[in-house]
Coordinates of N, CA and C in Angstrom, one line a residue:
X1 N 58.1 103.3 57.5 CA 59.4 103.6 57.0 C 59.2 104.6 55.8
X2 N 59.6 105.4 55.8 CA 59.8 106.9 55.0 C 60.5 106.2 53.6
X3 N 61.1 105.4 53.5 CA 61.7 104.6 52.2 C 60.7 104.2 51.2
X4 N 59.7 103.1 52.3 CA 58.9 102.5 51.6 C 57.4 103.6 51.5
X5 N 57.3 104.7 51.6 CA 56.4 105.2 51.3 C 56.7 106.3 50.1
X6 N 57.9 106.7 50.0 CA 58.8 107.0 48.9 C 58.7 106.0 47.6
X7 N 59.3 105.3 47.8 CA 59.0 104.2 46.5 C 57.6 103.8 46.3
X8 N 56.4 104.1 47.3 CA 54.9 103.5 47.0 C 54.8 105.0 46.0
X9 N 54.8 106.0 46.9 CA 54.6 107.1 46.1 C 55.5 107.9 44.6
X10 N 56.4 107.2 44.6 CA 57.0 107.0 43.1 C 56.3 106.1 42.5
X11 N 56.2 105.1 42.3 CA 55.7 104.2 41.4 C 54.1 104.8 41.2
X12 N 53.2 104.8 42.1 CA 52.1 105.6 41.5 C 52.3 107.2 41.2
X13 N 53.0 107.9 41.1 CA 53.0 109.4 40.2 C 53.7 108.8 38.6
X14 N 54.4 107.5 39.2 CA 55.4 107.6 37.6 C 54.7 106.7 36.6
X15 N 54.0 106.1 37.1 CA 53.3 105.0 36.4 C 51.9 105.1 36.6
X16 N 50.9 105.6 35.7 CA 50.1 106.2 35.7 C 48.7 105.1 36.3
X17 N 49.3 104.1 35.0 CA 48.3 102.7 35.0 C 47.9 102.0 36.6
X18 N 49.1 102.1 37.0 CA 49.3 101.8 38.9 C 48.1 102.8 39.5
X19 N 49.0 104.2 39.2 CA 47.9 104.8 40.4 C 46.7 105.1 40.2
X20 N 46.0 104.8 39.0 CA 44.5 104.6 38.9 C 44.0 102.7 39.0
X21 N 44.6 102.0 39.3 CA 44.7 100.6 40.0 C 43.7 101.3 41.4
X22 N 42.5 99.8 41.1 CA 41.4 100.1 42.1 C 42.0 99.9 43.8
X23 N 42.7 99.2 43.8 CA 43.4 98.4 45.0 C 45.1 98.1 44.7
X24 N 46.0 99.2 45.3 CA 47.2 98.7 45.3 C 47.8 98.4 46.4
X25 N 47.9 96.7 46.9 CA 48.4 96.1 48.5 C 50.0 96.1 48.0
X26 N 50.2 96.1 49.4 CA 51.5 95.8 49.5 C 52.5 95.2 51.1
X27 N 53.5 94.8 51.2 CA 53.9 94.2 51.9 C 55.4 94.9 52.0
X28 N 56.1 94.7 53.2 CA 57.5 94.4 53.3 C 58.1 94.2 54.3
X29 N 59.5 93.7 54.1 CA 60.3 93.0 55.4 C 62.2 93.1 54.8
X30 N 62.5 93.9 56.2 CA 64.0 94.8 56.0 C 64.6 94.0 56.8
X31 N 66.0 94.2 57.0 CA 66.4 93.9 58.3 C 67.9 94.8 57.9
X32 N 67.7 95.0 59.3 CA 69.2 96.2 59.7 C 69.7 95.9 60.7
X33 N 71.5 96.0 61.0 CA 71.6 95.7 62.1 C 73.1 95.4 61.9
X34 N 73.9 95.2 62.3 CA 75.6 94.8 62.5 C 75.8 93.8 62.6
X35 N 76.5 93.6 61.2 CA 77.1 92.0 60.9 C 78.4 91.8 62.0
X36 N 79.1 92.5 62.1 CA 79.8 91.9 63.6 C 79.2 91.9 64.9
X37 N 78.2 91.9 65.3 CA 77.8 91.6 66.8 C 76.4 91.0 66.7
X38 N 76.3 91.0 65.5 CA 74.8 90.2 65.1 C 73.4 90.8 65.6
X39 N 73.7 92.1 65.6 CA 72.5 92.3 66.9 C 71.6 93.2 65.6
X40 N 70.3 92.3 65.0 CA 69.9 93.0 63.6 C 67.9 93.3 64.3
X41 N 67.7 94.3 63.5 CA 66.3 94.5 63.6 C 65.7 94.7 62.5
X42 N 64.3 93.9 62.6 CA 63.5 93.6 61.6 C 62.6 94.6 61.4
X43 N 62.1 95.0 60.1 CA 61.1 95.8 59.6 C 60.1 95.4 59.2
X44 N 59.2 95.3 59.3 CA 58.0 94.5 58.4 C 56.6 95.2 58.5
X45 N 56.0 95.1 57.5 CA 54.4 95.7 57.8 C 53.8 95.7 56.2
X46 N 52.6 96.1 56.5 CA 52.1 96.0 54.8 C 50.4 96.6 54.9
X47 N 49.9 96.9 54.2 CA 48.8 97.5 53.7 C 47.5 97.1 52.7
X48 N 46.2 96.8 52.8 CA 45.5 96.1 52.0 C 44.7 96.8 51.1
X49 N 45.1 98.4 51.3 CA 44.2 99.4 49.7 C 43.2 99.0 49.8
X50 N 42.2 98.4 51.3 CA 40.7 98.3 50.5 C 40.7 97.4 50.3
X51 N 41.7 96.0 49.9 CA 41.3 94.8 49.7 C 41.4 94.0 50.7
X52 N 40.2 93.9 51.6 CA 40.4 93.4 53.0 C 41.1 92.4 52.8
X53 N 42.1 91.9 53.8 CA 43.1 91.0 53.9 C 44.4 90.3 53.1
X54 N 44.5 91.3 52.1 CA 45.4 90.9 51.1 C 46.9 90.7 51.7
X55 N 46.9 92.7 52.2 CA 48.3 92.9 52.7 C 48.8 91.9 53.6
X56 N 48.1 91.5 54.6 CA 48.6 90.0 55.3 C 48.9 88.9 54.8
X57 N 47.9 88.8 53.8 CA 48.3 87.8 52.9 C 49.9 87.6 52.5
X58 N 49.9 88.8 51.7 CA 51.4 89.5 50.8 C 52.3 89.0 52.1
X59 N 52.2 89.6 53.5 CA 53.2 89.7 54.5 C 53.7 88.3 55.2
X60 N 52.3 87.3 54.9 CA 52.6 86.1 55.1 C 53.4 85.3 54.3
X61 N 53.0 85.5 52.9 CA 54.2 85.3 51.8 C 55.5 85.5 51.9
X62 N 55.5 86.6 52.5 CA 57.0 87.2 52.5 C 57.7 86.5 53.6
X63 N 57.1 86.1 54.8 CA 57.5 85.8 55.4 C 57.8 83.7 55.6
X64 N 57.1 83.7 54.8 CA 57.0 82.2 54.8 C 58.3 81.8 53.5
X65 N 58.7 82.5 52.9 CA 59.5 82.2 52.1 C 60.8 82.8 52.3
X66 N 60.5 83.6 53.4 CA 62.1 84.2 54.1 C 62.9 85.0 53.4
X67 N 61.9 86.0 52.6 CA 63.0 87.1 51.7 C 63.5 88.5 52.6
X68 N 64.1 88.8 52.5 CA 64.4 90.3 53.6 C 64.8 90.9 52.1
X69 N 64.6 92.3 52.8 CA 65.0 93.4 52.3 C 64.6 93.7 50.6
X70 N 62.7 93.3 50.7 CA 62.3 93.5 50.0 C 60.7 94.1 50.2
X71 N 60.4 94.9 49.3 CA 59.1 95.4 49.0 C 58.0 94.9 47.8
X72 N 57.0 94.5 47.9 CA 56.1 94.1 46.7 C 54.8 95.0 47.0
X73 N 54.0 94.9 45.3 CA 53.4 95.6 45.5 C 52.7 95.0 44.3
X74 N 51.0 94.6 44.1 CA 50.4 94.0 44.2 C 49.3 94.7 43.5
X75 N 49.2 95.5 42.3 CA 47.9 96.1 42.0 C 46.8 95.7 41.2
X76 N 45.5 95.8 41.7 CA 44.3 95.2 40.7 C 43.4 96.2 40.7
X77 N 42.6 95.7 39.4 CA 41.5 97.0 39.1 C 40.6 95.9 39.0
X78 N 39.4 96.6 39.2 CA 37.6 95.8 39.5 C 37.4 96.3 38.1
X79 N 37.2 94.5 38.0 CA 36.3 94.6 36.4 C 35.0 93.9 36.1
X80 N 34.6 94.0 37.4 CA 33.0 94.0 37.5 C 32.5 92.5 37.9
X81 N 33.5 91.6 38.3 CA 33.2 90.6 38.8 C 33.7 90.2 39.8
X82 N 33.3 90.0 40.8 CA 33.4 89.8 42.3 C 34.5 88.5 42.2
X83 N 35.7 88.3 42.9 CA 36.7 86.9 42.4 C 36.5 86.4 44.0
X84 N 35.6 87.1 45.0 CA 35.9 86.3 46.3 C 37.3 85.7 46.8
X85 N 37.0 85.0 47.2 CA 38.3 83.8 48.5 C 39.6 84.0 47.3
X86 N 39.4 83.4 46.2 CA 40.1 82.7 44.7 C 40.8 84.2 44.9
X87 N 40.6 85.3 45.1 CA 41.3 86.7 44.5 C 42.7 86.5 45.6
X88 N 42.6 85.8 46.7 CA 44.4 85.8 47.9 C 45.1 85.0 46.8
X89 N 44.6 83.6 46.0 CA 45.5 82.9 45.0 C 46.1 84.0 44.1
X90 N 45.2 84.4 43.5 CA 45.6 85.2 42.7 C 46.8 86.7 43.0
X91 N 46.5 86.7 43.6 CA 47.6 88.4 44.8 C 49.0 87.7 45.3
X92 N 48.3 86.2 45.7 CA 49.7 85.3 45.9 C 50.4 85.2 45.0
X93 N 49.8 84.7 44.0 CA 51.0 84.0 42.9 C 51.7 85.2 42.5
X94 N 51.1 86.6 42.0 CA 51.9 87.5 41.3 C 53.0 88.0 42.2
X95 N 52.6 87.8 43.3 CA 53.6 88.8 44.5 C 54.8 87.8 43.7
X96 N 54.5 86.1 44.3 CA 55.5 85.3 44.4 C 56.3 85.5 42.9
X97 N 55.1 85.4 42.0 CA 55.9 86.2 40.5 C 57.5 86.6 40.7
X98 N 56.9 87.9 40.7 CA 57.4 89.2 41.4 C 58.9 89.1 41.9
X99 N 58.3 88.1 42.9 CA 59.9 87.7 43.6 C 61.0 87.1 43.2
X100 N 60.3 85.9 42.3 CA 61.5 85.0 41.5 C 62.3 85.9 40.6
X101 N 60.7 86.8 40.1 CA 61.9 87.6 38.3 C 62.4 88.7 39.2
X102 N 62.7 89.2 40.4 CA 63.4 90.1 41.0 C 64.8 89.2 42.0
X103 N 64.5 87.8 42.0 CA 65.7 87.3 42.5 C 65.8 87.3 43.2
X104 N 64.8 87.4 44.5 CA 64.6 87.2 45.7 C 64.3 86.1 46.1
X105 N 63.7 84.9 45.1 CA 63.6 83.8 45.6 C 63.4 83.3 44.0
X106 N 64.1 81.2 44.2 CA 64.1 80.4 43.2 C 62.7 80.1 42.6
X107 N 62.8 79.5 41.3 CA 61.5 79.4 41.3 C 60.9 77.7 41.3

């Protein structure tokens, strides 16, 4: 979606700190479609910047907590310590962050 590659590529030109971020994942899930005939389609997909398996991660999140018509985005820089398995906790919780202080979900 041409939207969400717009806002990935705004947020890294405008925010500098972002676009030099070692790994920026991200996730999202839209939905479009006519509230009179109900007939709606879903968007969804996401990306792991190199961080094998994050973006699924992110997309599982999003999905398990049933937010629509939102985008997260998820950036970390390598600071010389390997965080293994513990680094999805960590990608999780910020996303989920993310979501409550944006209103997408209670906390």
């Amino acid at each position: 979606m041409e939207h969400v590659q717009w806002a990935l590529s705004e947020l890294l030109f405008n925010d500098k700190k972002v676009g030099k971020a070692t790994h920026n994942m991200f996730a999202y899930r839209f939905t479009s479609g006519d509230n009179n005939n109900g007939n709606y389609t879903h968007f969804s997909d996401n990306d792991d910047d190199g961080e094998k398996g994050s973006g699924s991660k992110l997309a599982s999140l999003l999905e398990m907590c049933r937010v629509e018509n939102v985008f997260v985005v998820v950036s970390r820089w390598f600071g010389g310590m390997k965080l293994g398995p513990a680094r999805f906790k960590w990608i999780a919780g910020v996303a989920r962050d993310g979501l409550v202080q944006g209103g997408f979900l209670l906390k």
